[in-house]
mmCIF file of C-alpha atoms in Angstrom:
data_model
loop_
_atom_site.group_PDB
_atom_site.id
_atom_site.type_symbol
_atom_site.label_atom_id
_atom_site.label_comp_id
_atom_site.label_asym_id
_atom_site.label_seq_id
_atom_site.Cartn_x
_atom_site.Cartn_y
_atom_site.Cartn_z
ATOM 1 C CA MET A 27 5.086 -19.735 20.358
ATOM 2 C CA ALA A 28 7.066 -20.313 17.257
ATOM 3 C CA TRP A 29 7.654 -17.455 15.018
ATOM 4 C CA PRO A 30 5.674 -18.792 11.741
ATOM 5 C CA ASP A 31 2.426 -19.665 13.834
ATOM 6 C CA ALA A 32 2.827 -16.442 15.707
ATOM 7 C CA HIS A 33 2.852 -14.610 11.629
ATOM 8 C CA ARG A 34 -0.083 -16.898 10.580
ATOM 9 C CA ILE A 35 -2.223 -16.352 13.539
ATOM 10 C CA ALA A 36 -1.886 -12.354 13.155
ATOM 11 C CA TRP A 37 -3.898 -13.024 9.791
ATOM 12 C CA GLU A 38 -5.973 -15.391 10.561
ATOM 13 C CA ILE A 39 -7.706 -14.346 13.975
ATOM 14 C CA ALA A 40 -9.202 -10.839 12.243
ATOM 15 C CA GLU A 41 -12.063 -10.491 10.125
ATOM 16 C CA PRO A 42 -12.117 -7.587 7.212
ATOM 17 C CA LEU A 43 -13.590 -5.099 8.214
ATOM 18 C CA GLY A 44 -16.269 -4.284 5.857
ATOM 19 C CA GLN A 45 -16.641 -1.548 3.006
ATOM 20 C CA SER A 46 -17.726 2.136 2.187
ATOM 21 C CA THR A 47 -18.187 4.123 -0.293
ATOM 22 C CA VAL A 48 -15.962 7.624 0.299
ATOM 23 C CA ASP A 49 -15.373 10.484 -1.764
ATOM 24 C CA LEU A 50 -12.494 10.188 -4.444
ATOM 25 C CA ALA A 51 -10.250 12.373 -2.118
ATOM 26 C CA ALA A 52 -10.596 9.820 0.949
ATOM 27 C CA ALA A 53 -10.036 6.780 -1.265
ATOM 28 C CA GLN A 54 -6.395 6.723 -1.426
ATOM 29 C CA GLY A 55 -4.597 3.583 -0.751
ATOM 30 C CA HIS A 56 -7.879 1.839 -0.492
ATOM 31 C CA LEU A 57 -8.823 -1.374 -2.174
ATOM 32 C CA LEU A 58 -11.609 -1.429 -4.614
ATOM 33 C CA ALA A 59 -14.596 -3.571 -3.123
ATOM 34 C CA GLN A 60 -16.032 -3.779 -6.822
ATOM 35 C CA PRO A 61 -14.994 -3.345 -9.990
ATOM 36 C CA LEU A 62 -14.814 0.319 -11.394
ATOM 37 C CA HIS A 63 -17.011 0.813 -14.369
ATOM 38 C CA ALA A 64 -16.905 3.770 -16.679
ATOM 39 C CA ALA A 65 -19.700 6.209 -16.104
ATOM 40 C CA VAL A 66 -19.168 8.164 -19.115
ATOM 41 C CA PRO A 67 -17.370 7.384 -22.309
ATOM 42 C CA LEU A 68 -14.236 8.450 -23.016
ATOM 43 C CA PRO A 69 -14.259 10.872 -24.919
ATOM 44 C CA SER A 70 -17.674 12.027 -23.942
ATOM 45 C CA CYS A 71 -18.137 13.297 -27.539
ATOM 46 C CA ASP A 72 -16.404 13.834 -30.902
ATOM 47 C CA THR A 73 -13.631 16.305 -29.809
ATOM 48 C CA ALA A 74 -10.927 17.927 -31.809
ATOM 49 C CA ALA A 75 -7.315 16.129 -30.978
ATOM 50 C CA MET A 76 -5.529 19.324 -32.799
ATOM 51 C CA ASP A 77 -5.825 23.033 -32.588
ATOM 52 C CA GLY A 78 -7.042 23.633 -36.511
ATOM 53 C CA TYR A 79 -10.216 24.028 -38.610
ATOM 54 C CA ALA A 80 -13.289 21.299 -38.706
ATOM 55 C CA VAL A 81 -14.182 21.408 -42.063
ATOM 56 C CA ALA A 82 -16.243 19.207 -44.230
ATOM 57 C CA GLY A 83 -16.113 18.361 -47.768
ATOM 58 C CA ASP A 84 -13.278 19.132 -49.809
ATOM 59 C CA GLY A 85 -11.562 22.639 -49.477
ATOM 60 C CA PRO A 86 -10.972 25.652 -49.950
ATOM 61 C CA TRP A 87 -13.252 26.416 -46.851
ATOM 62 C CA THR A 88 -15.087 29.187 -45.502
ATOM 63 C CA VAL A 89 -15.021 29.841 -41.848
ATOM 64 C CA VAL A 90 -18.405 30.145 -40.504
ATOM 65 C CA GLY A 91 -17.451 30.135 -36.282
ATOM 66 C CA ARG A 92 -15.404 29.386 -33.449
ATOM 67 C CA LEU A 93 -15.164 26.806 -30.602
ATOM 68 C CA LEU A 94 -13.072 26.299 -27.803
ATOM 69 C CA ALA A 95 -12.925 23.476 -25.304
ATOM 70 C CA GLY A 96 -16.016 23.873 -22.874
ATOM 71 C CA ASP A 97 -17.954 25.378 -25.981
ATOM 72 C CA ARG A 98 -21.293 24.212 -26.499
ATOM 73 C CA PRO A 99 -21.397 22.412 -29.797
ATOM 74 C CA HIS A 100 -21.685 24.186 -33.211
ATOM 75 C CA PRO A 101 -25.526 24.590 -33.898
ATOM 76 C CA GLY A 102 -26.120 22.471 -36.696
ATOM 77 C CA PRO A 103 -24.201 20.383 -38.989
ATOM 78 C CA LEU A 104 -21.511 21.512 -41.209
ATOM 79 C CA GLN A 105 -22.037 21.805 -44.724
ATOM 80 C CA PRO A 106 -19.505 21.107 -47.556
ATOM 81 C CA GLY A 107 -17.308 23.658 -47.978
ATOM 82 C CA GLN A 108 -17.815 25.148 -44.270
ATOM 83 C CA ALA A 109 -14.678 25.126 -41.710
ATOM 84 C CA VAL A 110 -15.272 26.209 -38.111
ATOM 85 C CA GLU A 111 -11.915 27.326 -35.921
ATOM 86 C CA ILE A 112 -11.551 24.999 -33.232
ATOM 87 C CA ALA A 113 -9.387 24.013 -29.797
ATOM 88 C CA THR A 114 -8.080 20.831 -28.726
ATOM 89 C CA GLY A 115 -10.572 19.320 -26.788
ATOM 90 C CA ALA A 116 -13.797 20.757 -28.233
ATOM 91 C CA PRO A 117 -16.729 19.268 -29.267
ATOM 92 C CA VAL A 118 -16.715 18.338 -33.021
ATOM 93 C CA MET A 119 -20.199 19.221 -34.975
ATOM 94 C CA SER A 120 -21.724 16.484 -37.269
ATOM 95 C CA GLY A 121 -20.772 16.852 -40.800
ATOM 96 C CA ALA A 122 -16.990 17.418 -40.002
ATOM 97 C CA ALA A 123 -14.909 14.945 -41.750
ATOM 98 C CA ALA A 124 -11.678 15.988 -40.497
ATOM 99 C CA VAL A 125 -9.629 18.982 -38.082
ATOM 100 C CA LEU A 126 -7.337 20.569 -40.271
ATOM 101 C CA PRO A 127 -3.850 21.301 -38.109
ATOM 102 C CA VAL A 128 -2.950 24.876 -37.901
ATOM 103 C CA GLU A 129 0.624 23.576 -38.906
ATOM 104 C CA ARG A 130 -1.249 22.432 -42.566
ATOM 105 C CA MET A 131 -2.911 25.240 -42.961
ATOM 106 C CA GLN A 132 -3.036 28.866 -44.327
ATOM 107 C CA ARG A 133 -5.719 31.191 -43.901
ATOM 108 C CA HIS A 134 -6.775 34.403 -45.616
ATOM 109 C CA GLY A 135 -9.813 36.268 -44.761
ATOM 110 C CA ASP A 136 -12.660 33.744 -44.024
ATOM 111 C CA ILE A 137 -11.135 31.030 -46.720
ATOM 112 C CA VAL A 138 -9.199 28.222 -45.189
ATOM 113 C CA THR A 139 -6.883 25.994 -47.612
ATOM 114 C CA GLY A 140 -4.731 23.038 -46.923
ATOM 115 C CA THR A 141 -4.631 19.208 -46.364
ATOM 116 C CA PRO A 142 -5.437 17.141 -43.103
ATOM 117 C CA GLY A 143 -2.666 14.684 -44.076
ATOM 118 C CA GLY A 144 -4.357 11.445 -44.370
ATOM 119 C CA ARG A 145 -5.738 11.790 -40.501
ATOM 120 C CA SER A 146 -9.380 13.210 -39.447
ATOM 121 C CA HIS A 147 -7.448 14.599 -36.081
ATOM 122 C CA ILE A 148 -10.696 13.670 -34.590
ATOM 123 C CA ARG A 149 -11.148 11.668 -30.997
ATOM 124 C CA TYR A 150 -13.964 9.829 -31.620
ATOM 125 C CA ARG A 151 -16.832 9.446 -28.573
ATOM 126 C CA GLY A 152 -16.171 6.365 -26.538
ATOM 127 C CA GLU A 153 -12.798 5.518 -28.656
ATOM 128 C CA ASP A 154 -10.960 4.838 -25.368
ATOM 129 C CA ILE A 155 -13.397 3.745 -23.141
ATOM 130 C CA ALA A 156 -16.930 2.476 -23.869
ATOM 131 C CA GLU A 157 -19.723 3.697 -21.084
ATOM 132 C CA GLY A 158 -20.370 0.853 -19.016
ATOM 133 C CA ASP A 159 -16.959 -0.921 -19.742
ATOM 134 C CA GLU A 160 -14.831 -2.763 -16.460
ATOM 135 C CA LEU A 161 -11.561 -0.820 -15.762
ATOM 136 C CA LEU A 162 -10.370 -2.216 -13.013
ATOM 137 C CA PRO A 163 -11.256 -5.436 -10.727
ATOM 138 C CA GLU A 164 -12.132 -5.707 -7.394
ATOM 139 C CA GLY A 165 -9.342 -5.856 -4.996
ATOM 140 C CA ALA A 166 -7.060 -3.033 -7.249
ATOM 141 C CA VAL A 167 -5.089 -0.662 -4.951
ATOM 142 C CA VAL A 168 -6.832 2.940 -5.589
ATOM 143 C CA THR A 169 -3.249 4.863 -6.775
ATOM 144 C CA PRO A 170 -3.287 8.532 -7.652
ATOM 145 C CA ALA A 171 -3.550 7.116 -11.284
ATOM 146 C CA VAL A 172 -7.020 5.609 -10.237
ATOM 147 C CA LEU A 173 -8.518 8.394 -9.062
ATOM 148 C CA GLY A 174 -7.607 10.294 -12.247
ATOM 149 C CA LEU A 175 -8.857 7.300 -13.941
ATOM 150 C CA ALA A 176 -12.428 7.029 -11.822
ATOM 151 C CA ALA A 177 -13.121 10.715 -12.243
ATOM 152 C CA SER A 178 -12.165 11.092 -15.890
ATOM 153 C CA VAL A 179 -15.101 8.842 -16.679
ATOM 154 C CA GLY A 180 -17.310 10.227 -14.259
ATOM 155 C CA ASN A 181 -17.265 8.653 -10.916
ATOM 156 C CA ASP A 182 -17.607 10.997 -7.867
ATOM 157 C CA THR A 183 -17.212 8.493 -5.276
ATOM 158 C CA LEU A 184 -15.771 4.552 -4.952
ATOM 159 C CA ARG A 185 -16.666 1.654 -2.710
ATOM 160 C CA VAL A 186 -13.891 0.269 -1.117
ATOM 161 C CA HIS A 187 -12.713 -2.079 1.543
ATOM 162 C CA ARG A 188 -12.221 0.027 4.702
ATOM 163 C CA ARG A 189 -8.637 0.289 5.955
ATOM 164 C CA PRO A 190 -8.412 -0.238 9.773
ATOM 165 C CA ARG A 191 -7.864 2.475 11.995
ATOM 166 C CA VAL A 192 -4.665 2.763 14.395
ATOM 167 C CA ARG A 193 -3.406 4.527 17.340
ATOM 168 C CA VAL A 194 0.385 4.094 18.488
ATOM 169 C CA ALA A 195 1.324 4.475 22.134
ATOM 170 C CA VAL A 196 5.055 5.235 22.763
ATOM 171 C CA THR A 197 5.864 4.185 26.253
ATOM 172 C CA GLY A 198 9.266 4.956 28.768
ATOM 173 C CA ASP A 199 9.992 7.712 30.783
ATOM 174 C CA GLU A 200 13.507 7.606 29.710
ATOM 175 C CA LEU A 201 12.459 8.253 26.029
ATOM 176 C CA ARG A 202 13.204 12.000 24.315
ATOM 177 C CA ARG A 203 11.649 13.031 21.664
ATOM 178 C CA TYR A 204 13.573 15.605 20.189
ATOM 179 C CA GLY A 205 17.089 16.573 20.476
ATOM 180 C CA ARG A 206 19.912 15.103 21.872
ATOM 181 C CA PRO A 207 19.364 12.230 24.858
ATOM 182 C CA GLY A 208 20.907 13.284 28.034
ATOM 183 C CA PRO A 209 22.358 10.496 30.657
ATOM 184 C CA GLY A 210 19.889 7.951 31.540
ATOM 185 C CA GLN A 211 17.747 9.039 28.301
ATOM 186 C CA VAL A 212 17.482 7.090 24.964
ATOM 187 C CA ARG A 213 15.983 9.032 21.674
ATOM 188 C CA ASP A 214 12.846 7.713 20.504
ATOM 189 C CA ALA A 215 13.733 5.369 17.235
ATOM 190 C CA ILE A 216 9.779 3.545 17.163
ATOM 191 C CA GLY A 217 7.414 6.665 17.205
ATOM 192 C CA PRO A 218 9.149 7.838 13.793
ATOM 193 C CA MET A 219 9.461 4.691 12.313
ATOM 194 C CA LEU A 220 5.937 3.170 12.846
ATOM 195 C CA PRO A 221 3.669 5.810 10.833
ATOM 196 C CA GLY A 222 5.430 4.269 7.400
ATOM 197 C CA LEU A 223 5.176 0.931 8.835
ATOM 198 C CA ILE A 224 1.312 1.291 9.273
ATOM 199 C CA GLY A 225 0.851 2.861 6.041
ATOM 200 C CA CYS A 226 2.656 0.542 4.158
ATOM 201 C CA SER A 227 0.570 -2.411 6.044
ATOM 202 C CA GLY A 228 -2.615 -0.577 4.940
ATOM 203 C CA GLY A 229 -3.580 0.807 8.310
ATOM 204 C CA ASP A 230 -4.520 5.027 8.937
ATOM 205 C CA LEU A 231 -2.589 6.180 11.561
ATOM 206 C CA VAL A 232 -4.797 8.101 13.812
ATOM 207 C CA GLY A 233 -2.759 9.470 16.491
ATOM 208 C CA VAL A 234 0.257 8.707 18.536
ATOM 209 C CA ASP A 235 0.653 9.125 22.163
ATOM 210 C CA HIS A 236 3.576 9.118 24.836
ATOM 211 C CA LEU A 237 2.877 7.846 27.749
ATOM 212 C CA SER A 238 4.473 7.559 31.039
ATOM 213 C CA ASP A 239 5.407 4.379 32.640
ATOM 214 C CA ASP A 240 2.154 4.705 34.873
ATOM 215 C CA ARG A 241 -0.567 2.007 34.875
ATOM 216 C CA CYS A 242 -3.096 4.128 34.972
ATOM 217 C CA ALA A 243 -1.911 5.895 31.621
ATOM 218 C CA PHE A 244 -2.159 2.671 30.044
ATOM 219 C CA ASP A 245 -5.955 2.253 31.359
ATOM 220 C CA ARG A 246 -6.978 5.336 30.438
ATOM 221 C CA MET A 247 -5.298 4.925 26.807
ATOM 222 C CA LEU A 248 -7.129 1.156 26.622
ATOM 223 C CA ALA A 249 -10.298 2.643 27.713
ATOM 224 C CA GLU A 250 -10.463 6.029 25.696
ATOM 225 C CA THR A 251 -9.241 4.868 22.462
ATOM 226 C CA GLU A 252 -11.487 4.071 19.486
ATOM 227 C CA ALA A 253 -8.619 2.845 17.039
ATOM 228 C CA ASP A 254 -9.212 -0.846 15.340
ATOM 229 C CA VAL A 255 -5.825 -1.430 16.492
ATOM 230 C CA VAL A 256 -3.457 -0.283 19.286
ATOM 231 C CA VAL A 257 -0.055 -0.561 18.957
ATOM 232 C CA VAL A 258 1.926 -0.056 22.187
ATOM 233 C CA SER A 259 5.593 0.302 21.958
ATOM 234 C CA GLY A 260 7.496 -1.384 25.446
ATOM 235 C CA SER A 261 5.989 -2.254 28.496
ATOM 236 C CA THR A 262 5.477 -6.172 26.649
ATOM 237 C CA SER A 263 8.053 -7.589 29.071
ATOM 238 C CA VAL A 264 7.493 -8.202 32.867
ATOM 239 C CA GLY A 265 9.462 -5.755 34.277
ATOM 240 C CA ALA A 266 8.580 -2.988 37.321
ATOM 241 C CA ALA A 267 7.852 -0.695 34.410
ATOM 242 C CA ASP A 268 5.937 -2.906 32.217
ATOM 243 C CA HIS A 269 2.267 -2.578 32.518
ATOM 244 C CA LEU A 270 0.672 -3.629 29.206
ATOM 245 C CA ARG A 271 -0.150 -7.066 30.044
ATOM 246 C CA ALA A 272 -2.016 -6.191 33.725
ATOM 247 C CA ALA A 273 -3.897 -3.319 31.808
ATOM 248 C CA LEU A 274 -4.749 -5.967 29.193
ATOM 249 C CA ARG A 275 -6.037 -8.497 31.980
ATOM 250 C CA ALA A 276 -8.147 -5.827 33.704
ATOM 251 C CA ARG A 277 -10.088 -5.710 30.458
ATOM 252 C CA ARG A 278 -10.303 -9.193 30.060
ATOM 253 C CA ALA A 279 -8.621 -9.196 26.921
ATOM 254 C CA HIS A 280 -7.851 -12.360 24.958
ATOM 255 C CA LEU A 281 -4.010 -13.130 24.380
ATOM 256 C CA HIS A 282 -3.346 -14.806 20.885
ATOM 257 C CA VAL A 283 0.591 -13.951 20.758
ATOM 258 C CA ASN A 284 2.007 -13.883 24.032
ATOM 259 C CA GLY A 285 5.561 -13.584 23.461
ATOM 260 C CA VAL A 286 7.367 -15.290 20.375
ATOM 261 C CA ALA A 287 10.672 -17.961 20.101
ATOM 262 C CA CYS A 288 12.377 -15.471 17.526
ATOM 263 C CA ARG A 289 15.740 -13.452 17.992
ATOM 264 C CA PRO A 290 15.161 -10.293 18.200
ATOM 265 C CA GLY A 291 11.477 -9.603 19.156
ATOM 266 C CA HIS A 292 10.861 -12.041 21.535
ATOM 267 C CA PRO A 293 8.505 -10.063 23.765
ATOM 268 C CA GLN A 294 5.518 -9.435 21.196
ATOM 269 C CA LEU A 295 2.206 -9.676 21.990
ATOM 270 C CA LEU A 296 -0.839 -9.353 20.175
ATOM 271 C CA ALA A 297 -4.817 -9.380 22.396
ATOM 272 C CA GLY A 298 -7.961 -9.231 21.034
ATOM 273 C CA LEU A 299 -10.595 -6.979 23.442
ATOM 274 C CA PRO A 300 -13.903 -7.719 24.411
ATOM 275 C CA ASP A 301 -15.278 -4.664 22.207
ATOM 276 C CA GLY A 302 -13.480 -6.331 19.135
ATOM 277 C CA ARG A 303 -10.201 -3.801 19.089
ATOM 278 C CA TYR A 304 -6.696 -5.678 19.137
ATOM 279 C CA VAL A 305 -4.031 -4.706 21.010
ATOM 280 C CA VAL A 306 -0.365 -5.418 19.217
ATOM 281 C CA GLY A 307 2.559 -4.622 21.864
ATOM 282 C CA LEU A 308 5.988 -4.498 20.515
ATOM 283 C CA PRO A 309 9.272 -4.868 22.492
ATOM 284 C CA GLY A 310 10.606 -1.532 23.418
ATOM 285 C CA ASN A 311 14.222 -2.356 21.084
ATOM 286 C CA PRO A 312 13.960 -0.373 17.757
ATOM 287 C CA PHE A 313 15.326 -3.607 15.611
ATOM 288 C CA ALA A 314 13.201 -5.479 17.534
ATOM 289 C CA ALA A 315 10.416 -3.534 17.510
ATOM 290 C CA LEU A 316 10.412 -3.690 13.820
ATOM 291 C CA VAL A 317 10.708 -7.429 13.341
ATOM 292 C CA ALA A 318 7.780 -7.756 15.594
ATOM 293 C CA ALA A 319 5.999 -5.506 13.588
ATOM 294 C CA LEU A 320 6.254 -7.712 10.772
ATOM 295 C CA THR A 321 5.533 -10.438 12.610
ATOM 296 C CA ILE A 322 2.034 -9.724 13.674
ATOM 297 C CA LEU A 323 1.274 -6.221 12.921
ATOM 298 C CA GLU A 324 2.020 -6.026 9.253
ATOM 299 C CA PRO A 325 -0.798 -9.449 8.859
ATOM 300 C CA LEU A 326 -3.270 -8.399 11.410
ATOM 301 C CA LEU A 327 -3.535 -4.810 9.178
ATOM 302 C CA ALA A 328 -4.009 -6.530 5.565
ATOM 303 C CA ARG A 329 -6.860 -8.929 7.158
ATOM 304 C CA LEU A 330 -8.347 -6.057 8.747
ATOM 305 C CA GLY A 331 -8.109 -3.987 5.474
ATOM 306 C CA SER A 332 -8.987 -7.114 3.019
ATOM 307 C CA ARG A 333 -5.508 -7.778 1.715
ATOM 308 C CA PRO A 334 -3.981 -10.779 0.841
ATOM 309 C CA ALA A 335 -1.291 -12.065 2.954
ATOM 310 C CA ARG A 336 1.668 -11.209 1.967
ATOM 311 C CA PRO A 337 3.760 -14.409 0.205
ATOM 312 C CA MET A 338 7.291 -15.269 1.849
ATOM 313 C CA PRO A 339 9.569 -16.371 -1.202
ATOM 314 C CA THR A 340 12.632 -18.023 -0.301
ATOM 315 C CA ALA A 341 16.232 -17.096 -1.378
ATOM 316 C CA ALA A 342 19.967 -18.521 -0.766
ATOM 317 C CA LEU A 343 21.390 -16.923 1.976
ATOM 318 C CA VAL A 344 25.160 -16.462 1.073
ATOM 319 C CA PRO A 345 27.251 -17.042 3.158
ATOM 320 C CA GLY A 346 25.279 -18.535 5.971
ATOM 321 C CA PRO A 347 25.304 -17.225 9.442
ATOM 322 C CA SER A 348 24.686 -19.727 12.356
ATOM 323 C CA ALA A 349 21.254 -20.582 13.485
ATOM 324 C CA HIS A 350 19.720 -20.810 16.714
ATOM 325 C CA PRO A 351 18.663 -24.280 17.677
ATOM 326 C CA ARG A 352 15.222 -23.281 19.195
ATOM 327 C CA ASP A 353 14.581 -19.629 17.974
ATOM 328 C CA THR A 354 13.709 -18.177 14.594
ATOM 329 C CA VAL A 355 16.665 -15.508 13.512
ATOM 330 C CA LEU A 356 15.794 -12.733 11.774
ATOM 331 C CA LEU A 357 18.959 -11.054 10.068
ATOM 332 C CA ALA A 358 19.112 -7.708 8.017
ATOM 333 C CA ALA A 359 20.115 -8.760 4.230
ATOM 334 C CA VAL A 360 21.163 -7.247 0.923
ATOM 335 C CA TRP A 361 20.334 -8.501 -2.410
ATOM 336 C CA ARG A 362 23.403 -9.753 -4.297
ATOM 337 C CA GLY A 363 21.779 -10.589 -7.513
ATOM 338 C CA GLY A 364 19.718 -13.347 -6.858
ATOM 339 C CA SER A 365 20.950 -14.134 -3.427
ATOM 340 C CA LEU A 366 21.063 -12.467 -0.197
ATOM 341 C CA GLU A 367 24.160 -11.389 2.157
ATOM 342 C CA GLN A 368 23.706 -10.265 5.917
ATOM 343 C CA VAL A 369 24.517 -6.996 6.507
ATOM 344 C CA GLY A 370 25.563 -7.244 10.208
ATOM 345 C CA ARG A 371 25.076 -4.114 12.543
ATOM 346 C CA ASP A 372 21.291 -5.588 13.809
ATOM 347 C CA ARG A 373 21.866 -6.152 17.127
ATOM 348 C CA PRO A 374 18.397 -5.500 19.090
ATOM 349 C CA GLY A 375 18.851 -1.938 19.951
ATOM 350 C CA SER A 376 19.934 -0.732 16.619
ATOM 351 C CA LEU A 377 18.318 -0.103 13.391
ATOM 352 C CA TRP A 378 21.929 0.680 11.601
ATOM 353 C CA GLY A 379 21.567 -3.068 9.595
ATOM 354 C CA ALA A 380 17.729 -2.665 8.899
ATOM 355 C CA ALA A 381 18.297 0.802 7.022
ATOM 356 C CA LEU A 382 20.960 -0.699 4.967
ATOM 357 C CA ALA A 383 18.808 -3.576 4.156
ATOM 358 C CA ASP A 384 16.500 -4.589 1.603
ATOM 359 C CA ALA A 385 15.046 -7.405 3.463
ATOM 360 C CA LEU A 386 14.680 -9.600 6.659
ATOM 361 C CA ALA A 387 16.495 -13.246 6.340
ATOM 362 C CA VAL A 388 14.285 -15.210 8.346
ATOM 363 C CA LEU A 389 16.173 -18.432 9.493
ATOM 364 C CA PRO A 390 14.167 -21.437 11.075
ATOM 365 C CA PRO A 391 15.455 -23.136 14.128
ATOM 366 C CA GLY A 392 18.278 -25.150 12.994
ATOM 367 C CA TRP A 393 18.879 -24.005 9.583
ATOM 368 C CA ARG A 394 21.530 -25.458 7.648
ATOM 369 C CA GLY A 395 21.000 -23.337 4.635
ATOM 370 C CA PRO A 396 20.883 -22.293 1.936
ATOM 371 C CA ASP A 397 17.602 -20.777 1.332
ATOM 372 C CA VAL A 398 15.782 -18.677 3.942
ATOM 373 C CA GLY A 399 12.455 -17.175 4.306
ATOM 374 C CA VAL A 400 12.373 -13.508 2.912
ATOM 375 C CA LEU A 401 10.667 -10.396 4.250
ATOM 376 C CA ALA A 402 11.068 -7.437 1.948
ATOM 377 C CA LEU A 403 11.669 -3.667 3.549
ATOM 378 C CA ALA A 404 9.459 -1.172 2.119
ATOM 379 C CA GLY A 405 11.747 0.905 0.283
ATOM 380 C CA GLY A 406 14.494 -1.764 -0.241
ATOM 381 C CA SER A 407 15.516 -3.823 -2.965
ATOM 382 C CA PRO A 408 18.473 -1.525 -5.170
ATOM 383 C CA GLY A 409 20.444 -4.734 -6.246
ATOM 384 C CA LEU A 410 17.263 -7.165 -6.990
ATOM 385 C CA SER A 411 17.489 -9.201 -9.673
ATOM 386 C CA ALA A 412 14.000 -8.923 -12.314
ATOM 387 C CA GLU A 413 13.572 -12.698 -10.964
ATOM 388 C CA ALA A 414 14.176 -11.956 -7.540
ATOM 389 C CA ARG A 415 12.028 -8.512 -7.530
ATOM 390 C CA ALA A 416 9.330 -10.594 -9.463
ATOM 391 C CA ALA A 417 9.489 -13.209 -6.420
ATOM 392 C CA THR A 418 9.484 -10.505 -3.479
ATOM 393 C CA PHE A 419 7.030 -8.017 -4.715
ATOM 394 C CA PRO A 420 4.448 -8.966 -6.736
ATOM 395 C CA ARG A 421 2.260 -6.948 -7.960
ATOM 396 C CA MET A 422 -1.257 -7.290 -6.744
ATOM 397 C CA LEU A 423 -4.205 -6.315 -9.058
ATOM 398 C CA ARG A 424 -6.757 -8.739 -7.706
ATOM 399 C CA ALA A 425 -7.153 -9.437 -4.013
ATOM 400 C CA GLY A 426 -6.284 -13.047 -3.107
ATOM 401 C CA SER A 427 -5.295 -13.850 -6.598
ATOM 402 C CA TYR A 428 -1.706 -12.643 -6.877
ATOM 403 C CA GLY A 429 1.938 -14.418 -6.265
ATOM 404 C CA PRO A 430 5.339 -14.569 -6.832
ATOM 405 C CA ARG A 431 6.917 -15.433 -10.209
ATOM 406 C CA SER A 432 10.014 -16.853 -9.794
ATOM 407 C CA GLY A 433 12.065 -20.069 -9.937
ATOM 408 C CA ALA A 434 12.623 -19.864 -6.359
ATOM 409 C CA ARG A 435 10.639 -22.321 -4.285
ATOM 410 C CA SER A 436 7.806 -19.987 -2.661
ATOM 411 C CA LEU A 437 5.064 -20.539 -0.400
ATOM 412 C CA SER A 438 1.053 -20.075 -0.844
ATOM 413 C CA CYS A 439 0.117 -16.458 -0.861
ATOM 414 C CA SER A 440 -3.298 -16.967 0.287
ATOM 415 C CA ARG A 441 -2.404 -16.971 3.798
ATOM 416 C CA PRO A 442 1.012 -16.992 5.650
ATOM 417 C CA PRO A 443 3.060 -19.883 6.192
ATOM 418 C CA SER A 444 2.547 -22.313 8.789
ATOM 419 C CA LEU A 445 5.599 -24.074 10.995
ATOM 420 C CA ALA A 446 5.771 -26.972 8.760
ATOM 421 C CA GLU A 447 5.846 -25.606 5.770
ATOM 422 C CA PHE A 448 8.056 -23.030 6.622
ATOM 423 C CA GLU A 449 10.280 -25.434 7.753
ATOM 424 C CA GLY A 450 10.172 -27.490 4.105
ATOM 425 C CA GLY A 451 7.686 -29.906 4.916
ATOM 426 C CA PRO A 452 4.487 -30.814 3.362
#
């Protein structure tokens, strides 16, 4: 299958998982399934903006009470010539015309003198946010600031789009999880890489299994895992120790993607199980696994979590390397102003180039330059120009309604590009 087709199909085959109402503590990273409204105004009542004295009428004023934040409001209206000592955030009683800051007053016994300085130093009820105001649209990402905002206007729960649950199975008897590998062993690089990729793609990692090259282990894993998506690294080829395809056939899985014409990352697959779960198979080489994850895992998780497909802007790759006549080639690249430059050091078994890179340059078969597709890498772009940054990292405020802002040609962001679109066709 051509690489753009695999990238698009991974997004198109799935349906969003639906919505749920969750406590604020569990909402981080979700998308709002309905607009966020203010349940109460902010401030909820007239409050003091400074430490000082709430005063009525002209001074001097006689102190008749004291209020701290959290105290009950002062009983009755404040009469002209009266003052109440008040702390920032405490409710201001009716009749008070201003808060006299401590920096602008003098007190002798119960008598206070001074001038407010032309400002009331009172935050009036609803002056920041009125009750019922729509604060954020449906589709906004729930960030720490959003959680604080929701709480400040009286919300205890949020209606959100459900994030897909993902379980990872790392396979290979030769893999070592800790320490220095011995002869015939390899340190597992994919297991540490996948949690971050899953989180950035909108998924929730629910567990990581390490499977031996044993067919029964694959059968048990597929039978017992309750996640929405199972990601298997390794065992996607056709060797004697590659059991994933056989295990999928035994469960009557449908292979939506069965190998992709790209370099690296050819032996990747995407299957749907009869019970609605999905299985993503990644190659065992680390850089090939990264390419495959960005090809099929990222768009699948985005779709399941009701996120829009990530757009693919284009940029010039300078100087241009050689393309493959039949396969899409993905190369580690860095930004140099508004253009991309190949990093190198990106053989299938090494993540060195990817660790140095801002993005992957996507070269179509037979590419002659200069423009390539751009897949941004999480955490990249230190040298990105403002224009290129706007094209590569659009800020999503409403699901399905954002797009790149750049002079460079960009493809539709409502779904991944088709093969014809990616290669510059209609």
